[in-house]
Structure formats: structure tokens, C-alpha cells
Short mmCIF file of C-alpha atoms (C1' of nucleotides) in Angstrom, two decimals:
data_model
loop_
_atom_site.label_atom_id
_atom_site.label_comp_id
_atom_site.label_asym_id
_atom_site.label_seq_id
_atom_site.Cartn_x
_atom_site.Cartn_y
_atom_site.Cartn_z
CA MET A 1 0.53 -1.27 -4.22
CA PRO A 2 -1.01 1.82 -2.81
CA GLU A 3 -3.90 1.59 -0.43
CA LEU A 4 -5.47 4.61 1.21
CA PRO A 5 -2.47 5.63 3.38
CA GLU A 6 -0.06 5.44 0.44
CA VAL A 7 -2.33 7.47 -1.85
CA GLU A 8 -2.79 10.03 0.91
CA THR A 9 1.00 10.19 1.30
CA ILE A 10 1.43 10.73 -2.44
CA ARG A 11 -1.19 13.49 -2.28
CA THR A 12 0.41 15.43 0.55
CA SER A 13 3.91 15.08 -0.88
CA LEU A 14 2.91 16.21 -4.39
CA SER A 15 0.57 18.98 -3.40
CA PRO A 16 3.17 21.75 -2.82
CA ALA A 17 4.91 21.03 -6.14
CA VAL A 18 1.78 20.74 -8.26
CA VAL A 19 -1.10 22.86 -6.94
CA GLY A 20 -1.16 26.26 -8.64
CA ARG A 21 0.97 25.10 -11.56
CA SER A 22 -0.25 24.90 -15.13
CA ILE A 23 0.26 21.93 -17.43
CA VAL A 24 2.34 22.75 -20.49
CA ASP A 25 3.11 19.33 -21.94
CA VAL A 26 1.82 15.75 -21.85
CA ASP A 27 3.88 12.87 -23.21
CA VAL A 28 2.08 9.52 -23.38
CA ARG A 29 4.78 6.92 -23.94
CA GLU A 30 2.54 3.91 -23.28
CA SER A 31 -1.24 4.24 -23.44
CA ARG A 32 -2.06 0.61 -22.60
CA LEU A 33 -2.92 0.93 -18.92
CA ARG A 34 -5.82 -0.88 -17.23
CA ARG A 35 -8.01 1.09 -19.59
CA PRO A 36 -6.28 2.52 -22.66
CA LEU A 37 -5.60 6.26 -22.36
CA SER A 38 -7.87 8.10 -24.76
CA ALA A 39 -6.42 10.02 -27.68
CA GLN A 40 -7.85 13.22 -26.18
CA PHE A 41 -6.12 12.71 -22.83
CA PRO A 42 -3.22 15.13 -23.46
CA ASP A 43 -5.53 17.83 -24.82
CA SER A 44 -7.76 17.58 -21.76
CA LEU A 45 -4.77 18.46 -19.55
CA ILE A 46 -2.66 20.93 -21.53
CA GLY A 47 -3.28 24.56 -20.61
CA ARG A 48 -5.17 23.72 -17.40
CA VAL A 49 -4.13 24.82 -13.93
CA VAL A 50 -4.15 22.31 -11.06
CA THR A 51 -6.24 23.98 -8.36
CA ALA A 52 -6.28 21.27 -5.67
CA ALA A 53 -4.99 17.79 -4.82
CA ARG A 54 -7.57 15.51 -3.24
CA ARG A 55 -8.05 11.80 -2.54
CA ARG A 56 -11.11 9.56 -2.76
CA ALA A 57 -10.55 5.98 -1.53
CA LYS A 58 -7.48 4.81 -3.51
CA TYR A 59 -7.87 7.47 -6.20
CA LEU A 60 -5.71 10.59 -6.42
CA LEU A 61 -7.64 13.57 -7.76
CA PHE A 62 -6.22 16.77 -9.20
CA ASP A 63 -8.87 19.45 -9.70
CA LEU A 64 -8.39 21.46 -12.89
CA ASN A 65 -9.45 25.05 -13.43
CA ASP A 66 -11.93 24.06 -16.16
CA GLY A 67 -14.00 22.06 -13.68
CA MET A 68 -12.70 18.65 -14.73
CA THR A 69 -10.70 16.25 -12.57
CA TRP A 70 -7.47 14.49 -13.44
CA ILE A 71 -7.86 11.04 -11.86
CA THR A 72 -5.10 8.53 -11.10
CA HIS A 73 -5.40 5.01 -9.69
CA PHE A 74 -2.14 3.23 -8.90
CA GLY A 75 -3.17 -0.40 -9.22
CA MET A 76 -0.50 -2.69 -7.74
CA SER A 77 2.69 -1.05 -8.92
CA GLY A 78 1.94 2.56 -9.90
CA ARG A 79 3.96 5.60 -8.84
CA LEU A 80 3.61 9.30 -9.53
CA VAL A 81 6.82 11.15 -8.80
CA TYR A 82 7.67 14.83 -9.29
CA HIS A 83 11.08 15.60 -10.81
CA SER A 84 12.36 19.16 -10.78
CA ASN A 85 15.28 18.15 -13.00
CA THR A 86 13.84 17.86 -16.50
CA SER A 87 17.02 16.68 -18.13
CA VAL A 88 16.75 13.07 -16.89
CA GLN A 89 15.82 10.53 -19.56
CA PRO A 90 12.55 8.57 -19.26
CA GLY A 91 13.05 5.10 -17.79
CA THR A 92 11.31 1.79 -18.43
CA HIS A 93 7.63 1.86 -17.47
CA ASP A 94 7.53 5.66 -17.38
CA HIS A 95 4.19 5.73 -19.19
CA VAL A 96 2.98 9.31 -18.83
CA ILE A 97 5.12 12.42 -18.35
CA VAL A 98 3.37 15.69 -17.57
CA GLY A 99 5.37 18.91 -17.85
CA LEU A 100 4.48 21.84 -15.60
CA ASP A 101 5.11 25.54 -16.15
CA GLY A 102 8.45 26.75 -14.83
CA GLY A 103 10.04 23.35 -15.45
CA GLY A 104 9.53 20.18 -13.45
CA ARG A 105 7.47 17.19 -14.45
CA LEU A 106 5.25 14.50 -13.04
CA VAL A 107 6.18 10.98 -14.09
CA PHE A 108 3.67 8.14 -13.91
CA ASN A 109 5.54 4.83 -13.72
CA ASP A 110 3.69 1.52 -13.53
CA PRO A 111 5.47 -1.76 -14.41
CA ARG A 112 2.37 -3.95 -14.24
CA ARG A 113 0.07 -1.42 -15.93
CA PHE A 114 -2.85 -2.15 -13.60
CA GLY A 115 -3.07 1.58 -12.93
CA LEU A 116 -5.46 4.03 -14.53
CA MET A 117 -5.30 7.67 -15.57
CA THR A 118 -8.13 9.75 -16.97
CA VAL A 119 -9.64 13.25 -17.03
CA GLU A 120 -13.33 13.23 -16.20
CA ASP A 121 -16.19 15.18 -14.72
CA GLU A 122 -16.07 13.78 -11.21
CA ALA A 123 -19.81 14.06 -10.61
CA ALA A 124 -20.56 12.07 -13.77
CA SER A 125 -17.72 9.58 -13.45
CA GLN A 126 -18.59 5.91 -13.24
CA LEU A 127 -15.44 5.31 -11.21
CA PHE A 128 -17.02 6.60 -8.03
CA ARG A 129 -20.62 5.50 -8.58
CA GLN A 130 -20.43 2.38 -6.44
CA LEU A 131 -17.64 3.42 -4.13
CA GLY A 132 -18.39 3.02 -0.41
CA PRO A 133 -17.71 5.63 2.29
CA GLU A 134 -14.29 6.85 3.36
CA PRO A 135 -13.13 4.71 6.29
CA LEU A 136 -11.89 7.81 8.11
CA ASP A 137 -15.29 9.51 7.80
CA GLU A 138 -16.88 8.86 11.17
CA SER A 139 -20.35 9.82 10.04
CA CYS A 140 -20.45 7.32 7.15
CA PHE A 141 -18.27 4.31 7.94
CA THR A 142 -19.92 3.18 11.14
CA ALA A 143 -20.55 -0.01 13.07
CA ASP A 144 -24.16 0.35 11.96
CA HIS A 145 -23.06 0.31 8.33
CA LEU A 146 -21.31 -3.04 8.88
CA ALA A 147 -23.91 -4.50 11.21
CA LYS A 148 -26.64 -3.94 8.63
CA LEU A 149 -24.76 -6.02 6.08
CA ARG A 150 -24.61 -9.05 8.36
CA ALA A 151 -27.93 -10.53 7.32
CA LYS A 152 -27.28 -10.00 3.62
CA THR A 153 -24.12 -11.99 3.05
CA VAL A 154 -22.29 -15.20 3.80
CA ARG A 155 -18.94 -13.59 3.03
CA THR A 156 -16.03 -13.37 5.44
CA VAL A 157 -15.32 -10.09 7.20
CA LYS A 158 -12.09 -9.79 5.22
CA ASP A 159 -13.91 -10.15 1.90
CA VAL A 160 -16.41 -7.54 2.95
CA LEU A 161 -13.80 -5.00 4.04
CA MET A 162 -11.83 -5.49 0.81
CA ASP A 163 -14.99 -4.73 -1.19
CA GLN A 164 -14.65 -1.11 -2.34
CA ARG A 165 -18.45 -0.84 -2.52
CA VAL A 166 -18.65 -1.43 1.22
CA VAL A 167 -15.85 0.91 2.24
CA GLY A 168 -13.44 2.70 -0.07
CA GLY A 169 -9.68 2.57 0.34
CA LEU A 170 -8.83 -0.57 2.30
CA GLY A 171 -6.64 -3.24 0.68
CA ASN A 172 -4.88 -6.43 1.64
CA ILE A 173 -2.26 -4.97 3.99
CA TYR A 174 -4.50 -2.78 6.08
CA VAL A 175 -7.43 -5.18 6.30
CA ASN A 176 -5.05 -7.79 7.74
CA GLU A 177 -3.63 -5.23 10.16
CA LEU A 178 -6.94 -3.80 11.34
CA LEU A 179 -8.37 -7.28 11.93
CA PHE A 180 -5.37 -8.04 14.14
CA LEU A 181 -6.06 -4.91 16.14
CA ALA A 182 -9.74 -5.82 16.35
CA GLY A 183 -8.92 -9.38 17.50
CA ILE A 184 -10.95 -10.98 14.72
CA ARG A 185 -9.78 -13.65 12.28
CA PRO A 186 -9.97 -12.83 8.57
CA THR A 187 -11.92 -16.06 8.03
CA ARG A 188 -14.77 -15.02 10.35
CA ARG A 189 -18.12 -14.72 8.57
CA LEU A 190 -19.60 -11.26 8.83
CA LYS A 191 -22.84 -12.77 10.09
CA ARG A 192 -20.95 -14.29 13.02
CA MET A 193 -19.88 -10.83 14.18
CA THR A 194 -21.47 -9.18 17.18
CA ARG A 195 -22.35 -5.54 17.33
CA ASP A 196 -19.28 -5.05 19.51
CA ASP A 197 -17.11 -6.78 16.88
CA CYS A 198 -18.39 -4.30 14.29
CA GLU A 199 -17.50 -1.40 16.59
CA ARG A 200 -14.00 -2.76 17.06
CA VAL A 201 -13.47 -3.26 13.33
CA VAL A 202 -14.50 0.32 12.58
CA SER A 203 -12.37 1.87 15.31
CA SER A 204 -9.41 -0.40 14.43
CA ALA A 205 -9.64 0.67 10.80
CA ARG A 206 -9.40 4.31 11.87
CA SER A 207 -6.43 3.86 14.13
CA VAL A 208 -4.47 1.64 11.72
CA LEU A 209 -5.06 4.01 8.79
CA ALA A 210 -4.25 7.12 10.84
CA ASP A 211 -1.06 5.53 12.11
CA ALA A 212 -0.05 4.43 8.60
CA ILE A 213 -0.66 7.92 7.19
CA GLU A 214 1.43 9.36 10.03
CA HIS A 215 4.27 7.03 9.01
CA LYS A 216 3.90 7.88 5.30
CA GLY A 217 2.59 4.49 4.20
CA SER A 218 4.19 1.06 3.79
CA SER A 219 7.08 0.49 1.39
CA ILE A 220 7.05 -3.32 1.22
CA SER A 221 9.26 -3.47 -1.82
CA ASP A 222 8.79 -0.46 -3.99
CA PHE A 223 6.30 2.15 -2.79
CA LEU A 224 7.56 5.72 -3.14
CA ASP A 225 5.73 8.94 -2.40
CA GLY A 226 5.41 11.91 -4.76
CA ILE A 227 9.01 12.98 -4.29
CA GLY A 228 10.58 9.54 -4.22
CA ARG A 229 10.73 8.84 -0.48
CA ARG A 230 9.95 5.47 1.10
CA GLY A 231 7.31 5.06 3.81
CA ALA A 232 8.04 3.76 7.31
CA TYR A 233 4.95 1.76 8.22
CA GLN A 234 6.35 -1.54 6.87
CA GLY A 235 8.36 -1.77 10.08
CA ARG A 236 5.19 -1.48 12.15
CA LEU A 237 3.16 -4.22 10.48
CA ARG A 238 1.92 -6.72 13.07
CA VAL A 239 0.76 -9.60 10.83
CA TYR A 240 1.06 -8.81 7.11
CA ASP A 241 3.71 -11.06 5.50
CA ARG A 242 4.84 -12.23 8.98
CA GLN A 243 3.78 -15.88 8.81
CA GLY A 244 5.81 -18.03 11.18
CA LYS A 245 7.11 -15.03 13.10
CA PRO A 246 6.06 -14.38 16.70
CA CYS A 247 2.98 -12.28 17.42
CA SER A 248 4.08 -8.95 18.87
CA ARG A 249 1.40 -9.23 21.54
CA CYS A 250 1.48 -12.89 22.67
CA GLY A 251 4.42 -14.57 20.93
CA ALA A 252 2.39 -17.20 19.08
CA ALA A 253 3.44 -17.90 15.48
CA ILE A 254 1.55 -15.82 12.93
CA LYS A 255 -0.47 -17.99 10.55
CA SER A 256 -1.18 -17.53 6.88
CA VAL A 257 -4.29 -18.59 5.00
CA VAL A 258 -5.90 -17.69 1.67
CA VAL A 259 -9.21 -15.83 1.94
CA GLY A 260 -10.98 -14.71 -1.22
CA GLN A 261 -7.90 -15.40 -3.39
CA ARG A 262 -5.65 -13.18 -1.25
CA SER A 263 -3.03 -14.12 1.31
CA SER A 264 -4.22 -13.39 4.81
CA PHE A 265 -2.32 -13.33 8.08
CA TYR A 266 -3.46 -13.60 11.67
CA CYS A 267 -2.43 -14.52 15.17
CA PRO A 268 -4.21 -17.77 16.14
CA ARG A 269 -4.22 -16.75 19.81
CA CYS A 270 -5.11 -13.04 19.63
CA GLN A 271 -7.67 -13.33 16.85
CA ARG A 272 -10.84 -15.45 17.13
"C1'" DG B 1 -19.97 -17.09 -5.05
"C1'" DT B 2 -15.43 -18.43 -7.06
"C1'" DA B 3 -11.82 -18.41 -10.55
"C1'" DA B 4 -9.34 -16.39 -14.11
"C1'" DA B 5 -7.75 -12.43 -16.38
"C1'" DC B 6 -4.95 -8.33 -16.99
"C1'" DC B 7 0.89 -7.38 -16.61
"C1'" DT B 8 5.95 -7.32 -15.06
"C1'" DG B 9 9.50 -8.36 -11.78
"C1'" DG B 10 11.57 -10.60 -7.88
"C1'" DC B 11 12.65 -14.50 -5.39
"C1'" DA B 12 13.15 -19.57 -3.93
"C1'" DT C 1 10.80 -22.83 -13.64
"C1'" DG C 2 7.08 -21.67 -10.89
"C1'" DC C 3 4.93 -18.89 -7.60
"C1'" DC C 4 3.86 -14.66 -5.51
"C1'" DA C 5 2.86 -9.57 -5.28
"C1'" DG C 6 -0.28 -2.90 -2.07
"C1'" DG C 7 -5.96 -4.12 -7.34
"C1'" DT C 8 -9.93 -4.49 -10.08
"C1'" DT C 9 -12.86 -6.44 -13.66
"C1'" DT C 10 -14.94 -10.09 -16.19
"C1'" DA C 11 -16.28 -14.60 -17.14
"C1'" DC C 12 -18.10 -19.32 -15.57
#
DNA sequence: GTAAACCTGGCA
DNA sequence: TGCCAGGTTTAC
């Protein structure tokens, strides 16, 4: 589910309820996530104070006052929602429940269990070793960065942008959307891109992501932010899941094609 | 490189 | 009943 804009929305919505609070209780109801939760996981959280809420690519990071970082990845179906009412009973797929001082709890719910939760030293963590730059960081994710890859790969531009080692935080929805804005088909080989194409991809990524963050992410079927609200960007999608519907710019029917095992959508007239 | 794997739920 | 889904890793 959550790509960069959704994780950023979860971060900003949870931050006021969580930062400055201490963790008094951790209830692991299901430890079999993408990687099994370690037996020490509760002990590495209990007694710590959350000092900041940050995001890196699609990871949500809570800094703890002992220098460690509480890391969450949401996979396809993960949610982290704050409940001030502690009397509600845990529901299905509520895998981890973290109690905060003064009442209130954070509930990690993930039906498909592709998510991940761990407490690690961020600097030493393998999770971020190969992660590419933040797409909103103008000094790192540049047209140059993309242009330099052109000679090294036969992959399509969509494959490359989905690769978290190239740029961190883009997923299937927003790569489809930014390629529409850039006027480039998802099937285009990176090596067939001009320098100008690379510029347009980079600037389109920024404007699509910024717009999606402004609208609190996309709730296609089930995305909720940290306090249970839906996003609004799903109503602004130009191509994602719109096959057969008219292009908002030219009226041509949006096409669908599989690229790198993932459904891809484009306007055959606006994107070349 | 490409395909399959990990899971559950929703929909045709 | 079969196929698809905001992701990532692992195996041919």
C-alpha cells in the first residue's frame, strides 16, 4: 500500500500523538511479519521515549531516546493507527500494539503481513544500505543521476524508477502518475531517454509526490493515516487503474500493460 | 533479466 | 474459482 506520500502522511498525522511520549507496553500478537519479530523487540521499546518521527523512502522512523530507531515498513497492506481509547478490543490482523504513557496506543495492522517492524541502530542497519536518494531531495535525485544510468541498463524507465536502489520511495501508483506527467510511456527503455526526458521525469516526480502529500496520499481501497483518515489523492489519479477511461488531457482511452510484473497504465497519445 | 514466493481479502 | 492488489526478496 503505502508509497512515499502515504508514509509521509502517516508520519505527520502520528507525530503530535507520539513524539515526547514514553512506551509503557508492547503486545506482540503475531510475530510472523515479512521478517519474524525478534523476541527482544518489546524490551527494545519499553521504557524508551519517542523523540522524533521521521521518514526515509517508504520507511517510518521513530527516534528513541537511547539512540536506537524504531523502524516500520508497511508492505502492501500495513497501517499504524493511534487510538486514544484503550478499551477497544484488538481486531483481526492487529499484530503489534504499543501502549504509551498517559493512555493511548499505537496499533500495527497488516492483513498480508508483508510489513516489517524492528528496532535498530539506523547507521548500522542493512535496511538502508542500498537505498537510493529521496526523490524530493533536489541535490541527490537529479536528471544527471538518471542520465548516468542510461548506458548501464536495458531496463525500462518504469523498472528503473521502481528500483529502490535508484531512488527511494516511489511505487506502482506514483511511477505511473509521474510518467504520465512527463509524457513518457512506462515501456520506454531508459537508454532511449534524452537528457530532456530525464529532466522531465525528475521534475514530474517532485510535483506528483508534493501534490499527493498535500492531499494526504491515495486511499485506493484501504489506506488510512495515523489517526484513521482516508487520503484524497485517489480522486486525482490521471492513469493508475483507469484503463479504458478517457485521458484527462486528450480524451484517448487509457491503456494498460504489464511492465516488470506490475500493471502499468498510460495514455497512448500523451505518452511516447 | 525474469519468475515465483511470501500472505489475505475483495471482486468478477 | 481464479485473478488481482500501494512491496520486497529469493530462486532459476
